[in-house]
Short mmCIF file of C-alpha atoms and ligand atoms in Angstrom, two decimals:
data_model
loop_
_atom_site.label_atom_id
_atom_site.label_comp_id
_atom_site.label_asym_id
_atom_site.label_seq_id
_atom_site.Cartn_x
_atom_site.Cartn_y
_atom_site.Cartn_z
CA UNK A 457 -15.08 -1.18 -2.01
CA UNK A 458 -16.63 -4.13 -3.77
CA UNK A 459 -19.67 -4.52 -1.52
CA UNK A 460 -20.64 -8.16 -1.39
CA UNK A 461 -18.28 -9.09 -4.20
CA UNK A 462 -18.25 -9.02 -7.97
CA UNK A 463 -20.75 -10.26 -10.47
CA UNK A 464 -19.42 -11.84 -13.61
CA UNK A 465 -21.77 -13.05 -16.34
CA UNK A 466 -21.33 -16.21 -18.36
CA UNK A 467 -23.34 -16.10 -21.59
CA UNK A 468 -23.80 -19.38 -23.46
CA UNK A 469 -25.21 -19.81 -26.94
CA UNK A 470 -24.72 -22.48 -29.59
CA UNK A 471 -22.03 -24.29 -27.58
CA UNK A 472 -19.94 -21.16 -27.15
CA UNK A 473 -19.52 -19.15 -24.00
CA UNK A 474 -18.50 -15.56 -23.33
CA UNK A 475 -17.56 -14.43 -19.87
CA UNK A 476 -18.13 -10.78 -18.95
CA UNK A 477 -15.39 -9.81 -16.47
CA UNK A 478 -12.61 -12.03 -15.27
CA UNK A 479 -13.14 -11.68 -11.50
CA UNK A 480 -10.09 -12.09 -9.29
CA UNK A 481 -9.11 -15.67 -10.04
CA UNK A 482 -10.78 -17.17 -6.95
CA UNK A 483 -10.70 -20.99 -7.24
CA UNK A 484 -14.45 -21.13 -6.40
CA UNK A 485 -15.16 -18.83 -9.35
CA UNK A 486 -13.12 -20.98 -11.72
CA UNK A 487 -14.95 -24.06 -10.50
CA UNK A 488 -18.34 -22.45 -11.08
CA UNK A 489 -17.37 -21.53 -14.61
CA UNK A 490 -16.06 -25.03 -15.35
CA UNK A 491 -19.27 -26.56 -13.99
CA UNK A 492 -21.51 -24.29 -16.03
CA UNK A 493 -19.54 -24.98 -19.21
CA UNK A 494 -19.74 -28.73 -18.60
CA UNK A 495 -23.44 -28.56 -17.83
CA UNK A 496 -24.15 -26.80 -21.14
CA UNK A 497 -21.49 -28.66 -23.11
CA UNK A 498 -19.98 -25.31 -24.08
CA UNK A 499 -16.52 -24.00 -24.73
CA UNK A 500 -15.26 -20.69 -23.29
CA UNK A 501 -14.25 -18.77 -26.39
CA UNK A 502 -14.22 -15.17 -25.16
CA UNK A 503 -13.58 -13.18 -22.01
CA UNK A 504 -14.62 -9.51 -22.15
CA UNK A 505 -13.21 -7.32 -19.40
CA UNK A 506 -15.20 -4.16 -18.72
CA UNK A 507 -12.29 -2.13 -17.30
CA UNK A 508 -8.87 -2.65 -15.77
CA UNK A 509 -9.74 -2.32 -12.07
CA UNK A 510 -8.34 -5.31 -10.23
CA UNK A 511 -11.69 -6.76 -9.14
CA UNK A 512 -12.67 -7.11 -12.83
CA UNK A 513 -9.41 -7.96 -14.50
CA UNK A 514 -7.05 -9.73 -12.09
CA UNK A 515 -8.53 -13.17 -12.76
CA UNK A 516 -7.54 -12.94 -16.43
CA UNK A 517 -4.24 -14.74 -16.01
CA UNK A 518 -5.84 -17.69 -14.20
CA UNK A 519 -8.54 -17.92 -16.86
CA UNK A 520 -5.97 -17.77 -19.64
CA UNK A 521 -4.11 -20.65 -18.01
CA UNK A 522 -7.29 -22.72 -17.70
CA UNK A 523 -8.66 -21.83 -21.17
CA UNK A 524 -5.65 -21.26 -23.45
CA UNK A 525 -7.76 -20.89 -26.58
CA UNK A 526 -10.05 -18.19 -25.16
CA UNK A 527 -9.66 -14.67 -26.52
CA UNK A 528 -9.43 -11.75 -24.09
CA UNK A 529 -11.07 -8.52 -25.12
CA UNK A 530 -11.09 -5.06 -23.58
CA UNK A 531 -10.80 -1.42 -24.42
CA UNK A 532 -7.11 -0.56 -24.07
CA UNK A 533 -5.62 1.12 -21.01
CA UNK A 534 -2.01 0.16 -21.81
CA UNK A 535 -0.25 0.88 -18.51
CA UNK A 536 -2.80 -1.25 -16.66
CA UNK A 537 -3.34 -3.92 -19.29
CA UNK A 538 0.25 -5.10 -19.30
CA UNK A 539 -0.05 -6.12 -15.67
CA UNK A 540 -1.93 -9.27 -16.75
CA UNK A 541 -0.25 -12.24 -18.41
CA UNK A 542 -2.75 -12.10 -21.21
CA UNK A 543 -2.77 -11.07 -24.87
CA UNK A 544 -5.51 -8.47 -25.16
CA UNK A 545 -7.57 -7.92 -28.29
CA UNK A 546 -8.54 -4.27 -28.34
CA UNK A 547 -12.18 -3.22 -28.31
CA UNK A 548 -13.52 0.11 -29.50
CA UNK A 549 -16.86 1.84 -29.08
CA UNK A 550 -19.49 0.28 -31.33
CA UNK A 551 -17.67 -3.03 -31.75
CA UNK A 552 -19.79 -6.15 -31.75
CA UNK A 553 -18.94 -9.12 -29.52
CA UNK A 554 -20.42 -12.36 -30.80
CA UNK A 555 -21.84 -14.97 -28.47
CA UNK A 556 -22.81 -17.86 -30.66
CA UNK A 557 -25.18 -16.29 -33.15
CA UNK A 558 -26.04 -13.41 -30.81
CA UNK A 559 -24.27 -10.07 -30.50
CA UNK A 560 -23.47 -7.53 -27.82
CA UNK A 561 -22.51 -3.99 -28.70
CA UNK A 562 -19.61 -2.27 -26.95
CA UNK A 563 -20.59 1.07 -25.41
CA UNK A 564 -17.63 3.12 -24.21
CA UNK A 565 -18.68 4.58 -20.85
CA UNK A 566 -15.65 6.33 -19.32
CA UNK A 567 -15.73 8.23 -16.05
CA UNK A 568 -15.23 5.56 -13.39
CA UNK A 569 -12.24 4.40 -15.46
CA UNK A 570 -11.01 5.62 -18.87
CA UNK A 571 -11.36 2.16 -20.46
CA UNK A 572 -14.78 1.41 -18.96
CA UNK A 573 -17.30 -0.25 -21.29
CA UNK A 574 -20.83 -1.47 -21.01
CA UNK A 575 -22.28 -4.18 -23.24
CA UNK A 576 -25.64 -3.66 -24.88
CA UNK A 577 -27.88 -6.51 -25.96
CA UNK A 578 -30.53 -4.74 -28.02
CA UNK A 579 -32.95 -7.68 -28.57
CA UNK A 580 -33.52 -8.06 -24.80
CA UNK A 581 -32.92 -4.35 -24.05
CA UNK A 582 -30.33 -5.45 -21.49
CA UNK A 583 -27.22 -3.55 -20.55
CA UNK A 584 -24.29 -5.18 -18.80
CA UNK A 585 -23.25 -2.01 -17.07
CA UNK A 586 -20.19 -3.05 -15.04
CA UNK A 587 -19.41 -0.21 -12.59
CA UNK A 588 -21.49 2.46 -14.29
CA UNK A 589 -24.26 1.99 -11.71
CA UNK A 590 -23.90 0.33 -8.32
CA UNK A 591 -27.41 -0.16 -6.94
CA UNK A 592 -27.76 1.47 -3.53
CA UNK A 593 -24.34 3.13 -3.62
CA UNK A 594 -22.55 5.84 -5.50
CA UNK A 595 -19.83 4.90 -7.95
CA UNK A 596 -16.32 6.03 -7.06
CA UNK A 597 -14.69 8.47 -9.47
CA UNK A 598 -10.97 7.96 -8.82
CA UNK A 599 -9.91 11.38 -10.05
CA UNK A 600 -6.18 10.90 -9.54
CA UNK A 601 -6.27 7.53 -11.36
CA UNK A 602 -8.14 8.09 -14.59
CA UNK A 603 -11.57 8.98 -13.22
CA UNK A 604 -13.51 11.88 -14.71
CA UNK A 605 -16.86 13.07 -13.39
CA UNK A 606 -18.02 14.93 -16.48
CA UNK A 607 -17.28 11.83 -18.57
CA UNK A 608 -19.15 9.70 -16.03
CA UNK A 609 -22.27 11.90 -16.26
CA UNK A 610 -22.11 11.77 -20.06
CA UNK A 611 -21.84 7.98 -19.88
CA UNK A 612 -24.90 7.77 -17.67
CA UNK A 613 -26.79 9.94 -20.12
CA UNK A 614 -25.72 7.79 -23.02
CA UNK A 615 -26.89 4.60 -21.35
CA UNK A 616 -30.16 6.26 -20.41
CA UNK A 617 -30.76 7.11 -24.04
CA UNK A 618 -30.39 3.46 -25.05
CA UNK A 619 -33.67 2.77 -23.30
CA UNK A 620 -32.50 -0.29 -21.41
CA UNK A 621 -35.11 -2.24 -19.50
CA UNK A 622 -32.72 -4.36 -17.55
CA UNK A 623 -29.32 -3.37 -16.12
CA UNK A 624 -26.91 -5.98 -14.88
CA UNK A 625 -24.23 -4.42 -12.68
CA UNK A 626 -20.88 -5.75 -11.57
CA UNK A 627 -21.78 -5.18 -7.93
CA UNK A 628 -25.25 -5.69 -6.47
CA UNK A 629 -28.55 -6.91 -7.82
CA UNK A 630 -30.04 -6.37 -11.28
CA UNK A 631 -31.97 -3.17 -11.91
CA UNK A 632 -35.27 -3.23 -13.76
CA UNK A 633 -36.18 0.46 -13.59
CA UNK A 634 -33.05 1.58 -15.38
CA UNK A 635 -34.23 5.12 -16.11
CA UNK A 636 -35.04 5.81 -12.44
CA UNK A 637 -31.73 4.33 -11.34
CA UNK A 638 -29.79 6.53 -13.74
CA UNK A 639 -31.77 9.60 -12.68
CA UNK A 640 -30.96 8.85 -9.02
CA UNK A 641 -27.28 8.55 -9.87
CA UNK A 642 -27.30 11.91 -11.69
CA UNK A 643 -29.33 13.63 -8.94
CA UNK A 644 -26.84 12.39 -6.36
CA UNK A 645 -23.96 14.08 -8.23
CA UNK A 646 -25.92 17.31 -8.63
CA UNK A 647 -26.59 17.37 -4.88
CA UNK A 648 -22.94 16.55 -4.11
CA UNK A 649 -21.74 19.31 -6.40
CA UNK A 650 -23.95 21.80 -4.55
CA UNK A 651 -22.45 20.55 -1.24
CA UNK A 652 -18.92 20.98 -2.52
CA UNK A 653 -19.63 24.55 -3.55
CA UNK A 654 -21.37 25.33 -0.25
CA UNK A 655 -18.43 23.91 1.67
CA UNK A 656 -16.04 25.98 -0.42
CA UNK A 657 -18.13 29.07 0.24
CA UNK A 658 -17.99 28.31 3.97
CA UNK A 659 -14.22 28.70 3.84
CA UNK A 660 -12.99 25.11 3.48
CA UNK A 661 -10.64 25.25 0.52
CA UNK A 662 -8.59 22.04 0.41
CA UNK A 663 -9.68 18.59 -0.68
CA UNK A 664 -9.07 17.03 2.79
CA UNK A 665 -11.01 19.81 4.55
CA UNK A 666 -13.92 19.67 2.13
CA UNK A 667 -13.99 15.90 2.41
CA UNK A 668 -13.96 15.97 6.22
CA UNK A 669 -16.81 18.49 6.26
CA UNK A 670 -19.07 16.75 3.74
CA UNK A 671 -18.33 13.18 4.88
CA UNK A 672 -18.44 13.98 8.58
CA UNK A 673 -18.46 10.70 10.52
CA UNK A 674 -17.26 8.52 7.63
CA UNK A 675 -14.87 5.78 8.75
CA UNK A 676 -11.22 6.80 8.19
CA UNK A 677 -10.70 3.82 5.88
CA UNK A 678 -13.23 5.26 3.44
CA UNK A 679 -11.96 8.86 3.46
CA UNK A 680 -9.40 8.41 0.65
CA UNK A 681 -12.16 7.24 -1.73
CA UNK A 682 -14.38 10.11 -0.63
CA UNK A 683 -11.51 12.55 -1.25
CA UNK A 684 -11.18 11.20 -4.79
CA UNK A 685 -14.87 11.95 -5.39
CA UNK A 686 -14.51 15.48 -3.96
CA UNK A 687 -11.52 16.11 -6.20
CA UNK A 688 -13.53 14.77 -9.16
CA UNK A 689 -16.21 17.39 -8.46
CA UNK A 690 -13.65 20.18 -8.11
CA UNK A 691 -11.97 19.20 -11.37
CA UNK A 692 -15.28 19.19 -13.19
CA UNK A 693 -16.08 22.63 -11.75
CA UNK A 694 -12.65 23.86 -12.74
CA UNK A 695 -13.12 22.66 -16.31
CA UNK A 696 -16.44 24.51 -16.34
CA UNK A 697 -14.74 27.71 -15.13
CA UNK A 698 -16.55 27.80 -11.80
CA UNK A 699 -13.58 27.23 -9.49
CA UNK A 700 -9.82 27.45 -9.74
CA UNK A 701 -6.93 25.95 -7.82
CA UNK A 702 -3.61 27.31 -6.63
CA UNK A 703 -1.19 25.19 -4.57
CA UNK A 704 -3.94 22.73 -3.55
CA UNK A 705 -6.26 25.54 -2.41
CA UNK A 706 -9.52 25.89 -4.29
CA UNK A 707 -11.75 28.93 -4.70
CA UNK A 708 -14.70 30.19 -6.77
CA UNK A 709 -14.03 32.30 -9.78
CA UNK A 710 -17.61 33.25 -10.60
CA UNK A 711 -19.93 35.52 -8.66
CA UNK A 712 -22.36 33.80 -6.35
CA UNK A 713 -25.97 33.94 -7.26
ZN1 ZN B 920 -14.18 -0.38 -11.08
#
């Protein structure tokens, strides 16, 4: 699910360094960080974790062991956060994270995960977007584990309104046409929602059936993630009053038009 791996970002200013995302604790990652700090004669003071999915957070314990004076910051998701041997300093929407004399603003962007944040650097119009946008792929909305599609769409809209000119994702290459990339992500969900409703209208009324129909030919290993996305759409439609569910069977409640 992580494509070619994870991007973490090491920001260095005035002899201080802030790492965005902890990675998974791979020795090669720790070596790269140590080398970069040595090269710039900088001290790792802060680690900001964008959300508590394991590919972003599970390296925190190894980093804490290597850099005992570093502070670990994230928006709380208590049942997940206690899995790391780290003392977390809680972040909230609008908080400022200092990197030397520079600042990043915390932008709460739930949907992919309830604690998901992006970091906005206004002077360079750059957004560190974590898993809000994955270039060339659609972001998973794990609906049974804290994902929420309506929240995700609102988060996309919020980031679009910032007017970012550069988006640095946690997976994949940087994006320079941020507005187009966000529009593609929204259009994809609109199209998928239409598919879910069409599939429902065709008589498929359970999440597994709808998933099998829409994702025909998808490798079995990827079906559980696809089913999470389908459920995310159904839950959004239910909250909007378009569909309802009874004993895992879904149906429309509004007239078709
Ligand atoms: Zn994630």
